[in-house]
C-alpha positions as protocol buffer text, in pm:
chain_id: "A"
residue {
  index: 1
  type: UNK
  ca { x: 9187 y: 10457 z: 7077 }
}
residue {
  index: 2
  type: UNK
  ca { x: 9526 y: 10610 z: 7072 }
}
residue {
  index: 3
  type: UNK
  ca { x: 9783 y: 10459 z: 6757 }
}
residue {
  index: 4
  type: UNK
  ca { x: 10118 y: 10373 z: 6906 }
}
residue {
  index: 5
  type: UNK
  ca { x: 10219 y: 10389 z: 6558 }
}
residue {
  index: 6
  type: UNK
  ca { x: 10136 y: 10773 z: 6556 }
}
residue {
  index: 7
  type: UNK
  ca { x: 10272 y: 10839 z: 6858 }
}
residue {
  index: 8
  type: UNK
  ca { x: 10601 y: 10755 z: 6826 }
}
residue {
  index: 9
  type: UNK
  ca { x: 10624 y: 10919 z: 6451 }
}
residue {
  index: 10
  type: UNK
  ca { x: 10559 y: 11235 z: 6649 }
}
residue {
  index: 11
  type: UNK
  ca { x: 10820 y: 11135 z: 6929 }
}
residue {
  index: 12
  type: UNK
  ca { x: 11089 y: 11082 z: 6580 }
}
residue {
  index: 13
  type: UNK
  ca { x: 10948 y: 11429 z: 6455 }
}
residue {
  index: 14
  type: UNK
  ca { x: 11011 y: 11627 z: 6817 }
}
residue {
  index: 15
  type: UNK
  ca { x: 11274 y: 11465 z: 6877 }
}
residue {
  index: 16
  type: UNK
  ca { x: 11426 y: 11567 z: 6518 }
}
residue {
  index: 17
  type: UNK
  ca { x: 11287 y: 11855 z: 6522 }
}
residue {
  index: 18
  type: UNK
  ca { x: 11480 y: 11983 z: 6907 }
}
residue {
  index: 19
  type: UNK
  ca { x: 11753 y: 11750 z: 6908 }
}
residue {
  index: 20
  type: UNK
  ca { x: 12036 y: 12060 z: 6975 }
}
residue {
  index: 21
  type: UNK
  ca { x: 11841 y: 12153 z: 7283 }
}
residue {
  index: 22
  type: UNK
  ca { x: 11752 y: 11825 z: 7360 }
}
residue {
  index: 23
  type: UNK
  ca { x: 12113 y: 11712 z: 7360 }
}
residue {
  index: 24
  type: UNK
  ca { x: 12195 y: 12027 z: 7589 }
}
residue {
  index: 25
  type: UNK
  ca { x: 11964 y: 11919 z: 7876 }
}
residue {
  index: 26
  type: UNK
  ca { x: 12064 y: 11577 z: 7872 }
}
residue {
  index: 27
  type: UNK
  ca { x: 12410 y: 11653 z: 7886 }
}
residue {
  index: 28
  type: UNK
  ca { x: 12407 y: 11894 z: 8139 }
}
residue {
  index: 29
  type: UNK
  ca { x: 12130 y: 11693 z: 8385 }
}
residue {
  index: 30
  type: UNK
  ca { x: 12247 y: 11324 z: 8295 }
}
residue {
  index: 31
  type: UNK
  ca { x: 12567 y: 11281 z: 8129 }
}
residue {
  index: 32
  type: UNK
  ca { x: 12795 y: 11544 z: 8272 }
}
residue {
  index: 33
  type: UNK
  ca { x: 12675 y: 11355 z: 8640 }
}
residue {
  index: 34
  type: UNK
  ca { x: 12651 y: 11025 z: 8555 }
}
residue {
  index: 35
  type: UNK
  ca { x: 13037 y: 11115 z: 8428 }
}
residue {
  index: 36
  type: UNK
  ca { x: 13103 y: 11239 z: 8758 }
}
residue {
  index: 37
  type: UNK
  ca { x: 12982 y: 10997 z: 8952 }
}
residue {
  index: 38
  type: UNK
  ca { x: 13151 y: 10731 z: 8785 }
}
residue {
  index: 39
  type: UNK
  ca { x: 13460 y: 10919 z: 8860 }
}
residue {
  index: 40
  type: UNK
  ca { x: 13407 y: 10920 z: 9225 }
}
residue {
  index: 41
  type: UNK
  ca { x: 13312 y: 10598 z: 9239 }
}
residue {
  index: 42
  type: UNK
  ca { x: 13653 y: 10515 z: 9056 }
}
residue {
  index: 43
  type: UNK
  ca { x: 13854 y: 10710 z: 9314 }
}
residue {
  index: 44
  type: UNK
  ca { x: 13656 y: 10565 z: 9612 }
}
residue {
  index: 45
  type: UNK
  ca { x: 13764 y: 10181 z: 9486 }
}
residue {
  index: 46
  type: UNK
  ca { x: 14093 y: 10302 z: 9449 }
}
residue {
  index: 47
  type: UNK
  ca { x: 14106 y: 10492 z: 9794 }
}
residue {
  index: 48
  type: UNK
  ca { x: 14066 y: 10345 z: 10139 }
}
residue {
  index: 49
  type: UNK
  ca { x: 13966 y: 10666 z: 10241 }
}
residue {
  index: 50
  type: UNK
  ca { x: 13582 y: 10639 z: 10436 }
}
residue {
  index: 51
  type: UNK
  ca { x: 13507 y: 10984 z: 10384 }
}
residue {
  index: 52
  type: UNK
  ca { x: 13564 y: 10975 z: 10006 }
}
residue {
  index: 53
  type: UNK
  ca { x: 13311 y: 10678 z: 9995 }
}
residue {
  index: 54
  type: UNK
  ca { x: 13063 y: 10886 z: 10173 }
}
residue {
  index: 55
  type: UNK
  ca { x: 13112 y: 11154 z: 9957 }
}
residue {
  index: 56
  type: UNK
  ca { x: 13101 y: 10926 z: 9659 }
}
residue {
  index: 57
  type: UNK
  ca { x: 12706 y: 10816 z: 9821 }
}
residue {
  index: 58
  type: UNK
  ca { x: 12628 y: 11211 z: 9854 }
}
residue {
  index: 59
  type: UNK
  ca { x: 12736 y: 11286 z: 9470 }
}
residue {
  index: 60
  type: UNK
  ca { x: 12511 y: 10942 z: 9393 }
}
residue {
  index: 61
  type: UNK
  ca { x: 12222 y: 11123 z: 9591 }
}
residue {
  index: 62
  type: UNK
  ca { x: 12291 y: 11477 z: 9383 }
}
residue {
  index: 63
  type: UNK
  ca { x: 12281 y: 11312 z: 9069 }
}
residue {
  index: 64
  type: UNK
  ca { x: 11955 y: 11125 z: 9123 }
}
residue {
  index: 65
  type: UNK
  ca { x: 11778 y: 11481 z: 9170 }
}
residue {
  index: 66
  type: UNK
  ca { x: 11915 y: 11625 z: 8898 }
}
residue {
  index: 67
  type: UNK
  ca { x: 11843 y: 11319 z: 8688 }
}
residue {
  index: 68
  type: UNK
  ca { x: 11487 y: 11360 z: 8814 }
}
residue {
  index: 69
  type: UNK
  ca { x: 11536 y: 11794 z: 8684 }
}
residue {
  index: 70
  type: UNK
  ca { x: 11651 y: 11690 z: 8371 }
}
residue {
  index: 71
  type: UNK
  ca { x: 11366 y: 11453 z: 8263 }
}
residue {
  index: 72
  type: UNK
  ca { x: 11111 y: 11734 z: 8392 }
}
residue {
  index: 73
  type: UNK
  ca { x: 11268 y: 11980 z: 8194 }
}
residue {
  index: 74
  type: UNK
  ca { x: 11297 y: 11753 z: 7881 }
}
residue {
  index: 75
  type: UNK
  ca { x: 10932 y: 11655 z: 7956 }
}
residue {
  index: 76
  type: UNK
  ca { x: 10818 y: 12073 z: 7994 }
}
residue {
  index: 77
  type: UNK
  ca { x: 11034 y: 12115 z: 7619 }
}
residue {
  index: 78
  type: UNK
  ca { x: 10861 y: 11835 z: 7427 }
}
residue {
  index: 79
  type: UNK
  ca { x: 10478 y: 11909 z: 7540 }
}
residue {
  index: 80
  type: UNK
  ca { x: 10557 y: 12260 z: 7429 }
}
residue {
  index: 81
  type: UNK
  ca { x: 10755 y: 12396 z: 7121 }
}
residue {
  index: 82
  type: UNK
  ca { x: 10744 y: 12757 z: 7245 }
}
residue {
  index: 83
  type: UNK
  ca { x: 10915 y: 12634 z: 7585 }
}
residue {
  index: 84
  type: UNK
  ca { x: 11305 y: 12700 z: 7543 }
}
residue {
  index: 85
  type: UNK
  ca { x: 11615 y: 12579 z: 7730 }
}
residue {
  index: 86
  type: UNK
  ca { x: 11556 y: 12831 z: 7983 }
}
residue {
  index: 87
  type: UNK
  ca { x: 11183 y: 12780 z: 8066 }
}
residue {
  index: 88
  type: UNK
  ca { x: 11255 y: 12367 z: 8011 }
}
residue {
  index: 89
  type: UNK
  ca { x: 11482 y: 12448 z: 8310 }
}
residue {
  index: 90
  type: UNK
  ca { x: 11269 y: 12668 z: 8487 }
}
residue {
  index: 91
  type: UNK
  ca { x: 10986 y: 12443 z: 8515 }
}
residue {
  index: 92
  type: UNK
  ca { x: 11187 y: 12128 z: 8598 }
}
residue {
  index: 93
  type: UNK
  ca { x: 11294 y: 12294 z: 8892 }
}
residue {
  index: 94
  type: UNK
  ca { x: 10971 y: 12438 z: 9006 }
}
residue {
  index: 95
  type: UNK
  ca { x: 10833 y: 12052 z: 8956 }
}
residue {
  index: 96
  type: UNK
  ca { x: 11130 y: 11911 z: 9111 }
}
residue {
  index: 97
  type: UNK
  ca { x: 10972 y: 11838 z: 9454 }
}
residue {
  index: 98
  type: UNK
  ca { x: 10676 y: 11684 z: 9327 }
}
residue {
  index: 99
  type: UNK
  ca { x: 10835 y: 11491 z: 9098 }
}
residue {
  index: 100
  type: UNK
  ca { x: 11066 y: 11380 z: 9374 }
}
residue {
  index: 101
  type: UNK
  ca { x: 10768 y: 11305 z: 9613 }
}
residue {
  index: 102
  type: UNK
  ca { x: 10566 y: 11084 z: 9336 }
}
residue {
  index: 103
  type: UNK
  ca { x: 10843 y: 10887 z: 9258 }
}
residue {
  index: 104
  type: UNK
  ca { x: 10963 y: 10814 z: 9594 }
}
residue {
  index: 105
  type: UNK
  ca { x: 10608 y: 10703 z: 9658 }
}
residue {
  index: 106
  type: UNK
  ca { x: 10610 y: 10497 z: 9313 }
}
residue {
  index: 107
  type: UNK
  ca { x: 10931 y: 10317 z: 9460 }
}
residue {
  index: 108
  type: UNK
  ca { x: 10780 y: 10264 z: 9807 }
}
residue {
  index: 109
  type: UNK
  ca { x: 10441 y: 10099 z: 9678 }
}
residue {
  index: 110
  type: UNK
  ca { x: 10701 y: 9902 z: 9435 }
}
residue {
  index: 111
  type: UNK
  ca { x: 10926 y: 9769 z: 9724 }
}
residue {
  index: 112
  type: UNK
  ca { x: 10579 y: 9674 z: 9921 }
}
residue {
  index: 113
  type: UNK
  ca { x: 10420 y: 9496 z: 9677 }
}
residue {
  index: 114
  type: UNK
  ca { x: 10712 y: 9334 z: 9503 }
}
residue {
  index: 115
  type: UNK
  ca { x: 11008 y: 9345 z: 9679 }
}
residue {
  index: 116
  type: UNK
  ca { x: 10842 y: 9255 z: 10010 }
}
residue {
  index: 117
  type: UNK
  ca { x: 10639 y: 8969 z: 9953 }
}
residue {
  index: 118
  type: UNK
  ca { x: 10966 y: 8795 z: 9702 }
}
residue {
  index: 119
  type: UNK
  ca { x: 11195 y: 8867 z: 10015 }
}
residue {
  index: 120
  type: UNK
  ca { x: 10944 y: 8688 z: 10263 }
}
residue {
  index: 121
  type: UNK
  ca { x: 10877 y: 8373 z: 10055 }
}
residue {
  index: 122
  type: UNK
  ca { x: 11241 y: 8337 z: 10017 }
}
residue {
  index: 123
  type: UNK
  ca { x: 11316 y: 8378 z: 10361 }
}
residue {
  index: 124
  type: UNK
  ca { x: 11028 y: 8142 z: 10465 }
}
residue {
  index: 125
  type: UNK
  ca { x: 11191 y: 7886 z: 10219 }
}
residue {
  index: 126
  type: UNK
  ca { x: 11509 y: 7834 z: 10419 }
}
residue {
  index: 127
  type: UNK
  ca { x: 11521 y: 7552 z: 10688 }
}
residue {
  index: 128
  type: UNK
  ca { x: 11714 y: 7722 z: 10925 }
}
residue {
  index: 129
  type: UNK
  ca { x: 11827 y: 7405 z: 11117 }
}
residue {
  index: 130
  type: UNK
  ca { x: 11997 y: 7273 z: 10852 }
}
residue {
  index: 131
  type: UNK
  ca { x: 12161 y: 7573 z: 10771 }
}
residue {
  index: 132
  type: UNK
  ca { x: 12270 y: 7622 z: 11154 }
}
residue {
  index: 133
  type: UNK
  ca { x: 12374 y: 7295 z: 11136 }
}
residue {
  index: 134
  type: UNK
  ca { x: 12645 y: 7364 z: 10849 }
}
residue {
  index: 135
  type: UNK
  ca { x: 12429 y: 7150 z: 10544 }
}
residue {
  index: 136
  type: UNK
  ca { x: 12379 y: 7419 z: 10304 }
}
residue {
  index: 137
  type: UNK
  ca { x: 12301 y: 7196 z: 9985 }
}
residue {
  index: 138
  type: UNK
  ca { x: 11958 y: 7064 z: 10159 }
}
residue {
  index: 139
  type: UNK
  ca { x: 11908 y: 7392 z: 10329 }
}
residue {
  index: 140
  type: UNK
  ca { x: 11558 y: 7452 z: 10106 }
}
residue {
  index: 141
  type: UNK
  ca { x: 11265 y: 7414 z: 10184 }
}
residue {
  index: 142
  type: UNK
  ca { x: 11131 y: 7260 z: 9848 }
}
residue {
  index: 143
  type: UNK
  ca { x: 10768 y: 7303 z: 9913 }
}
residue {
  index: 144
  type: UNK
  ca { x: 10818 y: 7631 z: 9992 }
}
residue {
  index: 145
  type: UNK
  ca { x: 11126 y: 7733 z: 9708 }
}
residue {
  index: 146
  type: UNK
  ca { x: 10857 y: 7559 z: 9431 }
}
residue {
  index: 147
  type: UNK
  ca { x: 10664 y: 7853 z: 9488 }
}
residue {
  index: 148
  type: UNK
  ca { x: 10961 y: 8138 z: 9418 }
}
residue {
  index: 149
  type: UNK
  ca { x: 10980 y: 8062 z: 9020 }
}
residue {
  index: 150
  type: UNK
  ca { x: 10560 y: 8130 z: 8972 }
}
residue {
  index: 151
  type: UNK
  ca { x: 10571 y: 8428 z: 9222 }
}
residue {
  index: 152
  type: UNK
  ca { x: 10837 y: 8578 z: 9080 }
}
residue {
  index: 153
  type: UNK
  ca { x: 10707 y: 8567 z: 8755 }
}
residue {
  index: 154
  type: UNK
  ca { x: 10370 y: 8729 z: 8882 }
}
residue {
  index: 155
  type: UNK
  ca { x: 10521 y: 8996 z: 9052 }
}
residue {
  index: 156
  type: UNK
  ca { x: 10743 y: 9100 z: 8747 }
}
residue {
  index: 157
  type: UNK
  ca { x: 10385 y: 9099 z: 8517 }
}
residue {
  index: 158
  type: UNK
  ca { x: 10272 y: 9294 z: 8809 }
}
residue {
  index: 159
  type: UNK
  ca { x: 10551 y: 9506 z: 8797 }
}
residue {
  index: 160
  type: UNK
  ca { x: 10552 y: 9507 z: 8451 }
}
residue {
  index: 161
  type: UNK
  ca { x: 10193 y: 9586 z: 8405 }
}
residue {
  index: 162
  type: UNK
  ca { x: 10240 y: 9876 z: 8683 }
}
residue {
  index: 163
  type: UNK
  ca { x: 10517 y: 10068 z: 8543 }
}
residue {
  index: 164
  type: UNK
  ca { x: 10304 y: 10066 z: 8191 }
}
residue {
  index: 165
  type: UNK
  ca { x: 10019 y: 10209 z: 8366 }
}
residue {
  index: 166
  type: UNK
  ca { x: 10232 y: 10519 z: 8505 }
}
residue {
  index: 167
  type: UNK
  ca { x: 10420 y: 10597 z: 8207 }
}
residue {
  index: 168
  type: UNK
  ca { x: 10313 y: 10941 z: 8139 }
}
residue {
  index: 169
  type: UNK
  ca { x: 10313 y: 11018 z: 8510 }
}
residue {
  index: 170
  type: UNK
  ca { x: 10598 y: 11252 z: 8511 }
}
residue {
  index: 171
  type: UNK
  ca { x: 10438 y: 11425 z: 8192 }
}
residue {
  index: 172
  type: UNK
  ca { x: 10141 y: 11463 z: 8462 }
}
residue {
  index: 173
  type: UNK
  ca { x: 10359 y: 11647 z: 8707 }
}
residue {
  index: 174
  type: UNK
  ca { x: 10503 y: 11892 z: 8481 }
}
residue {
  index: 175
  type: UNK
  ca { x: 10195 y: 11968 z: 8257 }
}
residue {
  index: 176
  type: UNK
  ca { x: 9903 y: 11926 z: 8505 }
}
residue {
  index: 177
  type: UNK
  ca { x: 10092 y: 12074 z: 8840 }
}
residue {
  index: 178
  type: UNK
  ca { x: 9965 y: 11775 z: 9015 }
}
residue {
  index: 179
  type: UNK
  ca { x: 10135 y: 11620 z: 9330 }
}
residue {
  index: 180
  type: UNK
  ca { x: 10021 y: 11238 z: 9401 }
}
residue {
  index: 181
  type: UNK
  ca { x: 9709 y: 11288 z: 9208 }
}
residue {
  index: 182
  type: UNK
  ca { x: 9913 y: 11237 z: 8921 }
}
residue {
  index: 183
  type: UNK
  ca { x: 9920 y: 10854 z: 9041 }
}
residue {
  index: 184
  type: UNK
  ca { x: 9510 y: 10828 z: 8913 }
}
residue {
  index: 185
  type: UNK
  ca { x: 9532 y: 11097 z: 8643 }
}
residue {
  index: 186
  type: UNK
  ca { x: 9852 y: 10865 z: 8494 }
}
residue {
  index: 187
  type: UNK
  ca { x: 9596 y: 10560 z: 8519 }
}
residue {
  index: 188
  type: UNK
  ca { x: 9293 y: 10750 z: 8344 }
}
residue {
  index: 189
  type: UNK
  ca { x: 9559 y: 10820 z: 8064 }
}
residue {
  index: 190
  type: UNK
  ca { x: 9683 y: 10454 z: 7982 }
}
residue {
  index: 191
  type: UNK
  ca { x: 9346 y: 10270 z: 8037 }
}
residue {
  index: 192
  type: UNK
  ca { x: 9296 y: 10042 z: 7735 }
}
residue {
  index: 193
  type: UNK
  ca { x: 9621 y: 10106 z: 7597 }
}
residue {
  index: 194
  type: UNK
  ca { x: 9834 y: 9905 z: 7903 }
}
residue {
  index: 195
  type: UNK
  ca { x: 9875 y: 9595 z: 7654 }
}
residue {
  index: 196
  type: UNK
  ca { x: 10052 y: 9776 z: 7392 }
}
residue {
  index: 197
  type: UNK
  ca { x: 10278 y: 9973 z: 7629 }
}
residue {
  index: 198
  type: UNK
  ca { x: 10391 y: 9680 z: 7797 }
}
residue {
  index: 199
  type: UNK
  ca { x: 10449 y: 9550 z: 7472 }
}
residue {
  index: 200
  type: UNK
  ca { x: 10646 y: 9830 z: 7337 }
}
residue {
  index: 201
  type: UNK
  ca { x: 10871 y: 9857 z: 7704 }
}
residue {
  index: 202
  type: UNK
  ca { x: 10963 y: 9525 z: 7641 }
}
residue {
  index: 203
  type: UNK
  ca { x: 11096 y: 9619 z: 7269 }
}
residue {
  index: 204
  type: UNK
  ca { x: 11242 y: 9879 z: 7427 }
}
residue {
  index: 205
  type: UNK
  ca { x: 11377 y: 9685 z: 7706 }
}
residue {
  index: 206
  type: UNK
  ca { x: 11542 y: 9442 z: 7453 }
}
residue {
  index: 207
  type: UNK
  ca { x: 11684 y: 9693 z: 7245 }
}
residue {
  index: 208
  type: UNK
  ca { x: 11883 y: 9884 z: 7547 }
}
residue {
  index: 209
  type: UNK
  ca { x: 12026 y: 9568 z: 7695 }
}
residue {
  index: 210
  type: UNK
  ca { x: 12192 y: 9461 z: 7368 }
}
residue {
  index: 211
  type: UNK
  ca { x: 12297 y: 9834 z: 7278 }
}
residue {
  index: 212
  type: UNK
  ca { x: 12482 y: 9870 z: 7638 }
}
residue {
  index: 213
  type: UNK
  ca { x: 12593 y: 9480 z: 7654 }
}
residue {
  index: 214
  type: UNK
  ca { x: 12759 y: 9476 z: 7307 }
}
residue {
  index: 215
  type: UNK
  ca { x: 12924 y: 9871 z: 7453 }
}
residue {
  index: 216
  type: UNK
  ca { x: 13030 y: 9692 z: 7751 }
}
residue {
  index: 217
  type: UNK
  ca { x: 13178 y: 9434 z: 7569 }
}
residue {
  index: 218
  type: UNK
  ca { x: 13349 y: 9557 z: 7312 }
}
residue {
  index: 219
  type: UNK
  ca { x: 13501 y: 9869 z: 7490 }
}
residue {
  index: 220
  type: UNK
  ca { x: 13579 y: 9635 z: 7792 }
}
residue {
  index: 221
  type: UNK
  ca { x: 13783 y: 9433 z: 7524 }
}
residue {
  index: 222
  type: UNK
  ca { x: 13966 y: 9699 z: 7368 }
}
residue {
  index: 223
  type: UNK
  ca { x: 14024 y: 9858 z: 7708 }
}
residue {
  index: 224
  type: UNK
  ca { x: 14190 y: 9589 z: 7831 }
}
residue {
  index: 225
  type: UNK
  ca { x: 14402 y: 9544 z: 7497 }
}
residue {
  index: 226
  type: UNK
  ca { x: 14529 y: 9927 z: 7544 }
}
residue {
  index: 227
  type: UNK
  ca { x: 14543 y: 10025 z: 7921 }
}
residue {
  index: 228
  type: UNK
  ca { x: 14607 y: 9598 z: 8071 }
}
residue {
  index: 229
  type: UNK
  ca { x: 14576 y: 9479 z: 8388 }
}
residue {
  index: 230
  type: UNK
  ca { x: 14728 y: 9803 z: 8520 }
}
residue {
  index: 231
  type: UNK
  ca { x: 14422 y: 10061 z: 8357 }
}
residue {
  index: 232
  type: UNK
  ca { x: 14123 y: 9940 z: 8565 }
}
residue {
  index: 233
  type: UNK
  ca { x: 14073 y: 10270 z: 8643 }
}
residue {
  index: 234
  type: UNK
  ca { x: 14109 y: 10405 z: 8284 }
}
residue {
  index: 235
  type: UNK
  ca { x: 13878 y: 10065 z: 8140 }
}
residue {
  index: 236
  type: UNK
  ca { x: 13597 y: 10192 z: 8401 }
}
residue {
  index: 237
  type: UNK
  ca { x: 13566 y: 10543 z: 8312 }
}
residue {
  index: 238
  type: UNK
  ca { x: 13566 y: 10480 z: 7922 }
}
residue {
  index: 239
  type: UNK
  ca { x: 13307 y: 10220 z: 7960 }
}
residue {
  index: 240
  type: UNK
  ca { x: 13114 y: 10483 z: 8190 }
}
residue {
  index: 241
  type: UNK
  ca { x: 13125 y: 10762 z: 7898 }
}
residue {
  index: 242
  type: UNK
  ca { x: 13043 y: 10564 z: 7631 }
}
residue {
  index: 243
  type: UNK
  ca { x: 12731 y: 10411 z: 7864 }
}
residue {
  index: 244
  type: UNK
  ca { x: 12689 y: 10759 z: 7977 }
}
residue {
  index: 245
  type: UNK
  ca { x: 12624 y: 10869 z: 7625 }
}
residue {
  index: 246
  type: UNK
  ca { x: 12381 y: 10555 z: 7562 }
}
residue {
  index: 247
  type: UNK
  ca { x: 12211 y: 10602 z: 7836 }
}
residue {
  index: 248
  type: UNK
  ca { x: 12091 y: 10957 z: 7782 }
}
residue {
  index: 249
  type: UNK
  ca { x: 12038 y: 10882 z: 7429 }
}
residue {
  index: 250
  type: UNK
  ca { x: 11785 y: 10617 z: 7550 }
}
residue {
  index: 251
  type: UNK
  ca { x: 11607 y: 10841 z: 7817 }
}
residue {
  index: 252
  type: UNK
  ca { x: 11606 y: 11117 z: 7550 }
}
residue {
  index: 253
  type: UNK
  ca { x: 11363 y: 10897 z: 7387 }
}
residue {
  index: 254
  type: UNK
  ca { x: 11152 y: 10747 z: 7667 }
}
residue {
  index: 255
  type: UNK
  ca { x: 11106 y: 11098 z: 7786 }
}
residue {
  index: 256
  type: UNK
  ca { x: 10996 y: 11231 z: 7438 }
}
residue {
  index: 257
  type: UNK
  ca { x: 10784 y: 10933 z: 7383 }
}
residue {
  index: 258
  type: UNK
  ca { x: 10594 y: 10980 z: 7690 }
}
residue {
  index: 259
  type: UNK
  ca { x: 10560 y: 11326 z: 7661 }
}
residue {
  index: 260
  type: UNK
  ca { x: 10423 y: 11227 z: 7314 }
}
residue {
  index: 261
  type: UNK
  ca { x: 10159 y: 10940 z: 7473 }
}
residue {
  index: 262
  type: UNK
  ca { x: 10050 y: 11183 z: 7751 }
}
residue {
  index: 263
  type: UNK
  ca { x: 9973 y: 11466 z: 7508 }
}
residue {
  index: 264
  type: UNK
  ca { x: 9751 y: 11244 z: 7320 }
}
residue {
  index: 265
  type: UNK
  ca { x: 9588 y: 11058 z: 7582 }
}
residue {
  index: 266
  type: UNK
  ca { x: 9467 y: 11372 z: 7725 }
}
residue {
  index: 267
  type: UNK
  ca { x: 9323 y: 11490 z: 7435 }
}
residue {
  index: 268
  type: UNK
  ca { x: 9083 y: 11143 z: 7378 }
}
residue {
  index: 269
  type: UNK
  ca { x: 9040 y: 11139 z: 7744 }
}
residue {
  index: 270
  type: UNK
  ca { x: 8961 y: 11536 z: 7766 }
}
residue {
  index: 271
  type: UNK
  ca { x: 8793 y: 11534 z: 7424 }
}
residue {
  index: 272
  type: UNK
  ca { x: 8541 y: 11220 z: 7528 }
}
């Protein structure tokens, strides 16, 4: 049985122990985009311009890859401590396509089995006569909206329970040089540990939202002391840094933990 207690004293002690180069590939493959992007985005709301919204959507695109890069070559630099920046980098971007291809698969099987089925019972709760007919207070079907509240809760478990089960699966990719076999190896990995995972993503869950919600707040409120009305602009990119640093921080340490997890779930599994 693998100790969640153990590994995350070994995430603490990698992460301690490469925090400089660490730092460096999530600055360069999250931060430094996400920065960016928030900067186009900022210009695009402040432009009419169509073609600088469409080249906002491209940079949105670019910085999705190289957010997938980064956490490939974070992954390659905390299953190894002989792998430097340069060979973190180097195998990132020789996983990058399958690590692209599993999680656009991953977010295909999630909008099937999730997405899909909420959209349809939502849709098939609406009496569309009444709503034609201009009496959108009784417009529900309440046999039919009864049923959203339980399914939605079962589909989040589901979800819930799903995204536990592939947590090491880009640890997979890079270590393993598997494409969508990853999906079953990722499974093998987290069987009789699922529970506490899920347990420990909701702790860690928790702990983001109130870190970002109390940055948003707070810098929102002294933002709009300093810049007014007038600094929208100004209030968005200073929430978007400080986020921007947060948020890297935070992958930093799912990354290292999974790393962590799939390092010593392949040992029991290998080792039974």
């Amino acid at each position: 049985m693998i100790r969640i207690g153990a590994v995350w004293d070994r995430t603490t002690e990698v992460i301690a122990g490469r925090a400089s180069l660490l730092a460096w590939l999530a600055g360069l493959f999250l931060f430094a985009p996400s920065m960016l992007q928030a900067i186009m985005r900022a210009a695009a709301g402040e432009s009419p311009m169509g073609s600088l919204k469409l080249l906002a959507f491209v940079v949105g695109l670019v910085v999705a890859v190289l957010a997938i890069w980064g956490t490939l070559a974070m992954t390659a630099m905390t299953s190894d401590p002989a792998v430097d920046r340069h060979d973190a980098i180097a195998i990132g971007r020789r996983r990058l396509p399958a690590g692209i291809a599993v999680l656009l698969v991953a977010v295909a099987a999630t909008f099937v089995v999730v997405v899909v089925p909420l959209i349809y019972l939502i849709a098939g709760s609406v009496d569309v006569a009444r709503l034609e007919q201009g009496v959108s207070a009784s417009s529900l079907n309440a046999s039919a909206s009864a049923a959203v509240p339980p399914l939605l809760l079962v589909l989040s478990l589901a979800a819930l329970w799903l995204s536990a089960r592939l947590l090491p699966l880009f640890a997979v990719v890079t270590n393993e040089r598997r494409g969508l076999g990853a999906f079953a190896r990722s499974f093998a990995l987290t069987r009789g540990s699922t529970l506490k995972l899920i347990g420990l993503m909701l702790l860690y869950a928790i702990v983001a939202i109130i870190v970002l919600t109390a940055i948003t707040w707070v810098l929102g409120s002294v933002a709009q002391i300093v810049f007014g009305d007038g600094g929208r602009m100004w209030t968005m990119l200073l929430l978007a840094l400080a986020t921007g640093i947060a948020t890297a921080g935070f992958s930093v340490l799912q990354t290292t933990f999974s790393t962590q997890f799939y390092l010593a779930a392949r040992e029991r599994l290998d080792n039974a």
